[in-house]
CSV table of C-alpha atoms in Angstrom, one decimal:
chain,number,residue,atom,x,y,z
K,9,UNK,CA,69.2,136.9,132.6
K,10,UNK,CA,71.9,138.5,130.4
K,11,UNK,CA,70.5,141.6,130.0
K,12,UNK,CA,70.4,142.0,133.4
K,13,UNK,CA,73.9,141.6,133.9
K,14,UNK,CA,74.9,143.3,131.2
K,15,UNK,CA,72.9,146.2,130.9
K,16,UNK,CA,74.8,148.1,133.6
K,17,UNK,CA,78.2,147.4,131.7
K,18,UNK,CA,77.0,148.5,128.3
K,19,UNK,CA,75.0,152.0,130.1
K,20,UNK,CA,79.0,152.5,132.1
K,21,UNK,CA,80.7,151.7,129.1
K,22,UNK,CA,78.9,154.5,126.9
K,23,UNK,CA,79.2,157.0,130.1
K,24,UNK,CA,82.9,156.2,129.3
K,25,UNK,CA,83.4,156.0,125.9
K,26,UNK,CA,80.6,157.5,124.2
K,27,UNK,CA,76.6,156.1,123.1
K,28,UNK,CA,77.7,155.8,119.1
K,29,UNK,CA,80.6,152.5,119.9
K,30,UNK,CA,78.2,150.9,121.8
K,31,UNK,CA,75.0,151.5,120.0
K,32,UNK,CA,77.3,150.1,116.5
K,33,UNK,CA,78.9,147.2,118.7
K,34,UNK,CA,75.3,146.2,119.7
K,35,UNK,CA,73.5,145.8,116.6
K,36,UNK,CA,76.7,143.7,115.3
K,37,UNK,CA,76.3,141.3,117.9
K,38,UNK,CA,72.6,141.1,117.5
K,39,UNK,CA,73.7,140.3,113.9
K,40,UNK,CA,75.8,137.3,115.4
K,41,UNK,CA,73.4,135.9,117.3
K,42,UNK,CA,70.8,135.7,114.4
K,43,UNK,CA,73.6,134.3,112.2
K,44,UNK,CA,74.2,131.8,115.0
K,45,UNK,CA,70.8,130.6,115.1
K,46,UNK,CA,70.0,130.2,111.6
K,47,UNK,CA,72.5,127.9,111.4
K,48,UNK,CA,72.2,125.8,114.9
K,49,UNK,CA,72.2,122.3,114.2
K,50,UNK,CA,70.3,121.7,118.2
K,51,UNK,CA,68.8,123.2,120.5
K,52,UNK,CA,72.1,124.3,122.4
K,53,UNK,CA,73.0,126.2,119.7
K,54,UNK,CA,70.1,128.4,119.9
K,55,UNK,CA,70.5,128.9,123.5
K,56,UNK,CA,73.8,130.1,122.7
K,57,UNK,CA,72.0,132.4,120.2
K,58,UNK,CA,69.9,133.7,122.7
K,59,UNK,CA,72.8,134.6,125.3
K,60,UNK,CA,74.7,136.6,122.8
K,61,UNK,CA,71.5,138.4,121.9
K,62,UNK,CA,70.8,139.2,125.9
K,63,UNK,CA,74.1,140.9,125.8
K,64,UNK,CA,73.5,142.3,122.7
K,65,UNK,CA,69.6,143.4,123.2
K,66,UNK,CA,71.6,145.3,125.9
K,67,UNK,CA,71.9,148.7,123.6
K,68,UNK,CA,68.3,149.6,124.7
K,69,UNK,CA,69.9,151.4,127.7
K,70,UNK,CA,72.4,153.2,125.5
K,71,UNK,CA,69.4,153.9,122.8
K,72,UNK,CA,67.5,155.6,126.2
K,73,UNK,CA,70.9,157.5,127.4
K,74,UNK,CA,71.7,158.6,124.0
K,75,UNK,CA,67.8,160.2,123.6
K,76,UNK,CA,68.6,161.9,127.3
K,77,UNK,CA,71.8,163.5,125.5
K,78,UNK,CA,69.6,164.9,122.9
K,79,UNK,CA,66.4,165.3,124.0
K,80,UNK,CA,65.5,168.7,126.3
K,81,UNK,CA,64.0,167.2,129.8
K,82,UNK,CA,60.8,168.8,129.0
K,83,UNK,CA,60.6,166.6,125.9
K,84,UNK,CA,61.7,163.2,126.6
K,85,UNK,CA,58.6,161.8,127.9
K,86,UNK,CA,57.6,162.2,124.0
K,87,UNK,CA,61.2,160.6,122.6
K,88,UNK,CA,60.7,158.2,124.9
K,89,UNK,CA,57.0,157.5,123.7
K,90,UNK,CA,58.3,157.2,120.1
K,91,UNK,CA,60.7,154.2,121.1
K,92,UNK,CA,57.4,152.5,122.4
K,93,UNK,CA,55.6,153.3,118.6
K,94,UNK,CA,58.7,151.9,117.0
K,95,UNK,CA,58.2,148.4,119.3
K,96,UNK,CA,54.1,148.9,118.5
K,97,UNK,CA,55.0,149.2,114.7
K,98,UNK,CA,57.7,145.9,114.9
K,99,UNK,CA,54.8,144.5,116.5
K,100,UNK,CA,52.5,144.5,113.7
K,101,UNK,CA,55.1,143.9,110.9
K,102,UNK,CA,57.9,141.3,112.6
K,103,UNK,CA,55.4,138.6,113.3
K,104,UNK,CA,53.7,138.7,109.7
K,105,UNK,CA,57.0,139.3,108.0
K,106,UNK,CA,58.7,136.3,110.0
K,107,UNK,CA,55.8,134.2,109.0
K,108,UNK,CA,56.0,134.6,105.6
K,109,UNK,CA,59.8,134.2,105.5
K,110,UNK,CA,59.5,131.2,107.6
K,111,UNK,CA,56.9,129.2,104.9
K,112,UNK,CA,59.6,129.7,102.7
K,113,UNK,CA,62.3,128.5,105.2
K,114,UNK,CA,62.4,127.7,109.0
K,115,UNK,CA,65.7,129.6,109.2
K,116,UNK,CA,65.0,132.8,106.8
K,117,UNK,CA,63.4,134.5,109.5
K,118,UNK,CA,67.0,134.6,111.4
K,119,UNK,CA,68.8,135.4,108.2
K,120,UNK,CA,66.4,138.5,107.2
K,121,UNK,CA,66.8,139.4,111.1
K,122,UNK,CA,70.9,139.4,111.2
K,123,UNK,CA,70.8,141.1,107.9
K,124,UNK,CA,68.7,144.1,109.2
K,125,UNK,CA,71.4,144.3,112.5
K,126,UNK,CA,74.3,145.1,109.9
K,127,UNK,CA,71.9,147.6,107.9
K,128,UNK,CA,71.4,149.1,111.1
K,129,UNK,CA,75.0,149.3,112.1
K,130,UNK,CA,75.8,150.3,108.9
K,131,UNK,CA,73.6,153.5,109.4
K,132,UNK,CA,75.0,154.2,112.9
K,133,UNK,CA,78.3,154.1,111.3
K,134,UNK,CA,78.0,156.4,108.4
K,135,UNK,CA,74.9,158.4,110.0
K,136,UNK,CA,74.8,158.4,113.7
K,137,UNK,CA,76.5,161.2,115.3
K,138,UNK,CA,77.9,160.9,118.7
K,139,UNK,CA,75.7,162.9,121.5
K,140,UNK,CA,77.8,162.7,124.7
K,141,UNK,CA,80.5,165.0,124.1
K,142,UNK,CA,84.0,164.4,125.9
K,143,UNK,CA,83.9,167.0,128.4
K,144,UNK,CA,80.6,165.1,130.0
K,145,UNK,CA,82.2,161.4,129.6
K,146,UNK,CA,82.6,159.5,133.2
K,147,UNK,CA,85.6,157.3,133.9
K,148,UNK,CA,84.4,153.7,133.4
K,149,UNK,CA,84.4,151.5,137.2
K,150,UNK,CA,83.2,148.0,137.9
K,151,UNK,CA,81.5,149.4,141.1
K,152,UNK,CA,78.7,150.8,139.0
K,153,UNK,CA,78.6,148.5,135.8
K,154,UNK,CA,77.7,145.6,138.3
K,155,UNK,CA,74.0,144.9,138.5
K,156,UNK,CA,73.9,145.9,142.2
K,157,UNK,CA,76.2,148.8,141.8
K,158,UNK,CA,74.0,150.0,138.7
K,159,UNK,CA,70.9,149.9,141.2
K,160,UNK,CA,72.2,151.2,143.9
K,161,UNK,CA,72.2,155.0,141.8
K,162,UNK,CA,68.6,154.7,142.2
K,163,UNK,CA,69.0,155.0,145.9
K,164,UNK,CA,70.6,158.5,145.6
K,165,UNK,CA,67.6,160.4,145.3
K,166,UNK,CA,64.3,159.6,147.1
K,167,UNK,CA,61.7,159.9,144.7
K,168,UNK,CA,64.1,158.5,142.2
K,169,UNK,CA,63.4,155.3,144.1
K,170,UNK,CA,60.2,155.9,143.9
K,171,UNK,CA,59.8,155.8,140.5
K,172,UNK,CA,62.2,152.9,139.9
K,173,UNK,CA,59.7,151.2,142.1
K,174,UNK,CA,56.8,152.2,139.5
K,175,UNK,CA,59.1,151.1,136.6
K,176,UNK,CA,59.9,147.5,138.2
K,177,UNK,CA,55.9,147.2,138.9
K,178,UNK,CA,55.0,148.5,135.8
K,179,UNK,CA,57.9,146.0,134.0
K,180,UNK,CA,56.6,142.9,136.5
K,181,UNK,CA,53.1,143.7,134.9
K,182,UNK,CA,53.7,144.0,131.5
K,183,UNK,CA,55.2,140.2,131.6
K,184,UNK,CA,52.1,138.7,132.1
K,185,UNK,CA,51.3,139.6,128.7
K,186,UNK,CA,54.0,137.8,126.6
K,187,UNK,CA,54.0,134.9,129.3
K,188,UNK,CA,50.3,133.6,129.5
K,189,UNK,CA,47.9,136.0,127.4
K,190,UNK,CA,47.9,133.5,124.3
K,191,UNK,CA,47.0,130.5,126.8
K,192,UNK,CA,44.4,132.6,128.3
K,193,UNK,CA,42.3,133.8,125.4
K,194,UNK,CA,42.8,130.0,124.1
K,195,UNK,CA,41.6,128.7,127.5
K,196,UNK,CA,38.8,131.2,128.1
K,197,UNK,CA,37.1,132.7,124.7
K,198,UNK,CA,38.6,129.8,122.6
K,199,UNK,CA,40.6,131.8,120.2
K,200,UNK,CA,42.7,130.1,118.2
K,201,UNK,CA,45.8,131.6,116.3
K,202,UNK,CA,44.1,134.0,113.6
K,203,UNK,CA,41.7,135.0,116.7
K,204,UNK,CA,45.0,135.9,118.9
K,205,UNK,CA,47.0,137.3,116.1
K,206,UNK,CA,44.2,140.0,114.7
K,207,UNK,CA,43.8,141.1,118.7
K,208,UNK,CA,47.8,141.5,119.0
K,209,UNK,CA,47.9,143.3,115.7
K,210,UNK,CA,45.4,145.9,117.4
K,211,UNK,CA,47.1,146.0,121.0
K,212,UNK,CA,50.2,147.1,118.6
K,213,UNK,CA,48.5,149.7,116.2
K,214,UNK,CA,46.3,151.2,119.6
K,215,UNK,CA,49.9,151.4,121.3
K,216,UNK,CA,51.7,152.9,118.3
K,217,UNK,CA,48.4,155.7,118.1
K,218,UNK,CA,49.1,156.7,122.1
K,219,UNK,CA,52.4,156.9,122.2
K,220,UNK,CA,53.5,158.1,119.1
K,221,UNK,CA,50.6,160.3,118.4
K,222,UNK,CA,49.1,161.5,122.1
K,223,UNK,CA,52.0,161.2,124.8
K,224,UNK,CA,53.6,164.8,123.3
K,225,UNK,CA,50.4,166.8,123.3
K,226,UNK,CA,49.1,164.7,126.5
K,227,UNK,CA,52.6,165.4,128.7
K,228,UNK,CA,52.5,169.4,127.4
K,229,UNK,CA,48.9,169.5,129.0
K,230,UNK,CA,48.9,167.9,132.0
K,231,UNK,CA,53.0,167.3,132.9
K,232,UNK,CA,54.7,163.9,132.8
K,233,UNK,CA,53.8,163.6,137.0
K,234,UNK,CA,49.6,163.7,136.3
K,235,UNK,CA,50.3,161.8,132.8
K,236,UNK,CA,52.5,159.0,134.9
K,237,UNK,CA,49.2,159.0,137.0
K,238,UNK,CA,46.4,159.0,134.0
K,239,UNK,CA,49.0,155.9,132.2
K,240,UNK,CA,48.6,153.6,135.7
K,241,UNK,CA,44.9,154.5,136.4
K,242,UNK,CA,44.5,153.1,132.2
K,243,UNK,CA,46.2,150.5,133.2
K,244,UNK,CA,44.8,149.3,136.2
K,245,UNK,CA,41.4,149.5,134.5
K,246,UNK,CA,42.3,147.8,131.4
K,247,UNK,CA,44.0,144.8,133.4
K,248,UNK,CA,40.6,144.5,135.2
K,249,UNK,CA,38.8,144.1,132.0
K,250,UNK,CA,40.9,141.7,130.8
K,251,UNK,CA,40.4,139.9,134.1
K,252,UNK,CA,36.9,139.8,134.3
K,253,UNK,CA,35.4,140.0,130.6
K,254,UNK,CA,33.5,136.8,130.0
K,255,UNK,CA,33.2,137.2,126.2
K,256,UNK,CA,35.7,137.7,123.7
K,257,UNK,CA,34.3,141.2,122.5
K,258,UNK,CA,34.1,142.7,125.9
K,259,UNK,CA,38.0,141.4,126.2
K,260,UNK,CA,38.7,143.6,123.2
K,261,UNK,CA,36.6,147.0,124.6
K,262,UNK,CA,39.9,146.8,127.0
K,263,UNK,CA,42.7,147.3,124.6
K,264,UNK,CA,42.2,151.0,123.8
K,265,UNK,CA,41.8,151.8,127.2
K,266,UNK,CA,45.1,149.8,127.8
K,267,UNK,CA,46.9,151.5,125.1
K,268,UNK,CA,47.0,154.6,127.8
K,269,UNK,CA,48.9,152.6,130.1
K,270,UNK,CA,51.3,153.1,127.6
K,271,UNK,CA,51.9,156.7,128.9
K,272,UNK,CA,53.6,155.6,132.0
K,273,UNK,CA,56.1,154.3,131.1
K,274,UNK,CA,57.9,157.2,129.1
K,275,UNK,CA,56.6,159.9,131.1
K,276,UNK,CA,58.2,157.9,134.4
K,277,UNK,CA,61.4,157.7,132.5
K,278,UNK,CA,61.7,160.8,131.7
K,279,UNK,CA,61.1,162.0,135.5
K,280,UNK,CA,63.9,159.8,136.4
K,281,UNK,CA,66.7,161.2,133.6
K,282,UNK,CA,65.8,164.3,135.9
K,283,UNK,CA,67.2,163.3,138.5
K,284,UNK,CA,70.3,162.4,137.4
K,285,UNK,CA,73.4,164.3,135.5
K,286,UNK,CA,74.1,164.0,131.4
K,287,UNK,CA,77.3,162.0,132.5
K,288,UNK,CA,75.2,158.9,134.1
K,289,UNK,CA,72.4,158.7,131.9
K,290,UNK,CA,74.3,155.7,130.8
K,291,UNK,CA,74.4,154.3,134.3
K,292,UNK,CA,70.7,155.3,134.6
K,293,UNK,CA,69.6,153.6,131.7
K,294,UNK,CA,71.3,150.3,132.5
K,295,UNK,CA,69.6,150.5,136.1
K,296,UNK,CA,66.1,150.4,134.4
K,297,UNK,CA,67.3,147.9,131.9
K,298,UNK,CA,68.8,145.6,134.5
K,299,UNK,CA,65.6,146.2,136.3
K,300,UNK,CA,63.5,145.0,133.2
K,301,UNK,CA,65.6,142.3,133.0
K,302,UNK,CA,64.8,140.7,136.3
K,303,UNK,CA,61.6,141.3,136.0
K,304,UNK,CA,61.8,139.3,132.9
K,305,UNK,CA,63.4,136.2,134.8
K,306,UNK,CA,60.8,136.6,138.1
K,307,UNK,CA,57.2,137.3,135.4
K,308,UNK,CA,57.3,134.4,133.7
K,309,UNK,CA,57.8,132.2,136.3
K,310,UNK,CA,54.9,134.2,138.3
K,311,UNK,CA,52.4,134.2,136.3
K,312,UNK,CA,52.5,130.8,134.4
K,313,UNK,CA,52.0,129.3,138.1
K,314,UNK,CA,49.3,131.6,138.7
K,315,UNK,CA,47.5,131.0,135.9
K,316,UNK,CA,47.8,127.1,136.0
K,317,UNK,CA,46.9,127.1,139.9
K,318,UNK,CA,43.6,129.2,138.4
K,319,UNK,CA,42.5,126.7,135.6
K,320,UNK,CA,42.8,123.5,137.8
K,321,UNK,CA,39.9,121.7,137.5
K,322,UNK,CA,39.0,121.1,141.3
K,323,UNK,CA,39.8,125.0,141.9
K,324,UNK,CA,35.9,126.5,142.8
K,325,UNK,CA,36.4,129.8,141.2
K,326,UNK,CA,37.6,128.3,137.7
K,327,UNK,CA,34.8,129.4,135.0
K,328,UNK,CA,34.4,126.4,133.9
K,329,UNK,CA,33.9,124.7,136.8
K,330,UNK,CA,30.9,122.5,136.6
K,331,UNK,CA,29.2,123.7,139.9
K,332,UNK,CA,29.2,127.1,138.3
């Protein structure tokens, strides 16, 4: 919910004032809010934790506007791609790691968390170099750092809107996985949480292969439109296999074949920073942001319903329905 709203502010304000402030002012509220919630004595504490990290977790759109500044168009599908290997890599490592700290202590986790935000704004303060250069900077308005305002850039080019519709599909999709996959390979193979865990650790390491080893060579041959195509057709096939396998190991024979659909999504972005000049990537980048935030608030809520309508005992095409 807050990134949605402020995702748009966050892309204007870096239009405005440049992607470094932001970027630094972003990864020392993210240390906040895991200070906050190691040390919440209730539950409204850590909401209050996760509100300052919605607006904090904001920066993605200024991390995406700042690879546009840098980035030549023909290569961003690949900068893009290595974001996505990053996200693989954390992954594999943030679960295990946060584990481990957390059979030491319940609240280590947080505190290892807020002290990698200051190390990382500490580097963007001694390291980082700006990218948007004055000259290119647009005067900061309300009329485009609102949600609605943010959006309605994606309506100034028609195949922009196109792919801004791919992106909120792709987005609405993806949130099934975070939102029921654990209940579903409990429900249906019986996997418990070593079972789950080993399968996410490969849907992260077959992600981190695609996208930070194949989408560069993959985009050179074939162009980010035909590789946008190639990432959806992967993952509308891999989705179907996760639908209908009826054994764990034929469940599994879908994750490389998903790990493609991880082309889409950078190779769509990058067609969209086409479209649009160096001085509202910022504004861009919010959009899609904003747009991954409500698809955030709407898949949860969409597929937790669906699945539970699915599993109900008296439903005829449940699996385990005895008349089957």
């Amino acid at each position: 919910f807050m990134q949605f709203f402020c995702s748009p502010i966050q892309g204007a304000l870096s239009d405005r004032f440049g992607r470094r402030p932001v970027v630094l002012l972003s990864n020392l509220g993210l240390g906040l809010d895991y200070i906050v919630m190691a040390l919440a004595p209730n539950v409204a504490w850590l909401v209050v934790g996760r509100v300052i990290s919605g607006m904090a977790s904001s920066s993605f759109s200024t991390a995406g506007a700042y690879i546009s500044d840098v980035t030549p168009p023909e290569q961003r599908a690949a900068a893009f791609g290595k974001i996505g290997m990053v996200f693989g890599l954390g992954f594999i490592i943030g679960p295990a790691l946060g584990g481990w700290l957390g059979a030491i202590d319940p609240r280590l986790p947080f505190w290892g968390a807020a002290a990698l935000s200051f190390l990382n704004a500490c580097y963007g303060y001694f390291v980082l170099p700006e990218s948007l250069p004055p000259d290119k900077r647009m005067s900061f308005s309300w009329a485009r750092a609102n949600p609605v305002g943010s959006l309605v850039l994606l309506r100034s080019h028609h195949e922009l809107f196109g792919l801004a519709a791919v992106a909120f599909f792709g987005y609405l999709a993806h949130a099934v996985l975070p939102s029921v996959s654990v209940l579903y390979m409990g429900y249906r193979y019986g996997w418990g949480p070593a079972s789950v865990g080993l399968m996410m650790a490969g849907v992260g390491l077959a992600a981190m292969i695609v996208q930070g080893g194949l989408i560069r060579p993959i985009t050179a041959r074939f162009g980010e439109r035909r590789t946008l195509l190639l990432g959806l057709l992967c993952g509308a096939v891999g989705f179907s296999v996760y639908g209908i396998a009826p054994e764990g190991w034929i469940f599994c024979l879908g994750i490389p074949v998903m790990a493609f659909w991880g082309l889409a999504g950078p190779s769509n972005q990058a067609l969209m920073t086409r479209h649009i000049s160096s001085s509202e990537q910022g504004q861009l980048q919010g959009a899609i942001a904003s747009i991954n935030g409500m698809t955030g608030m709407i898949g949860p809520i969409l597929f937790a319903q669906t699945f539970a309508f699915f599993i109900r005992s008296d439903f005829p095409l449940n699996p385990q329905h005895s008349s089957l």
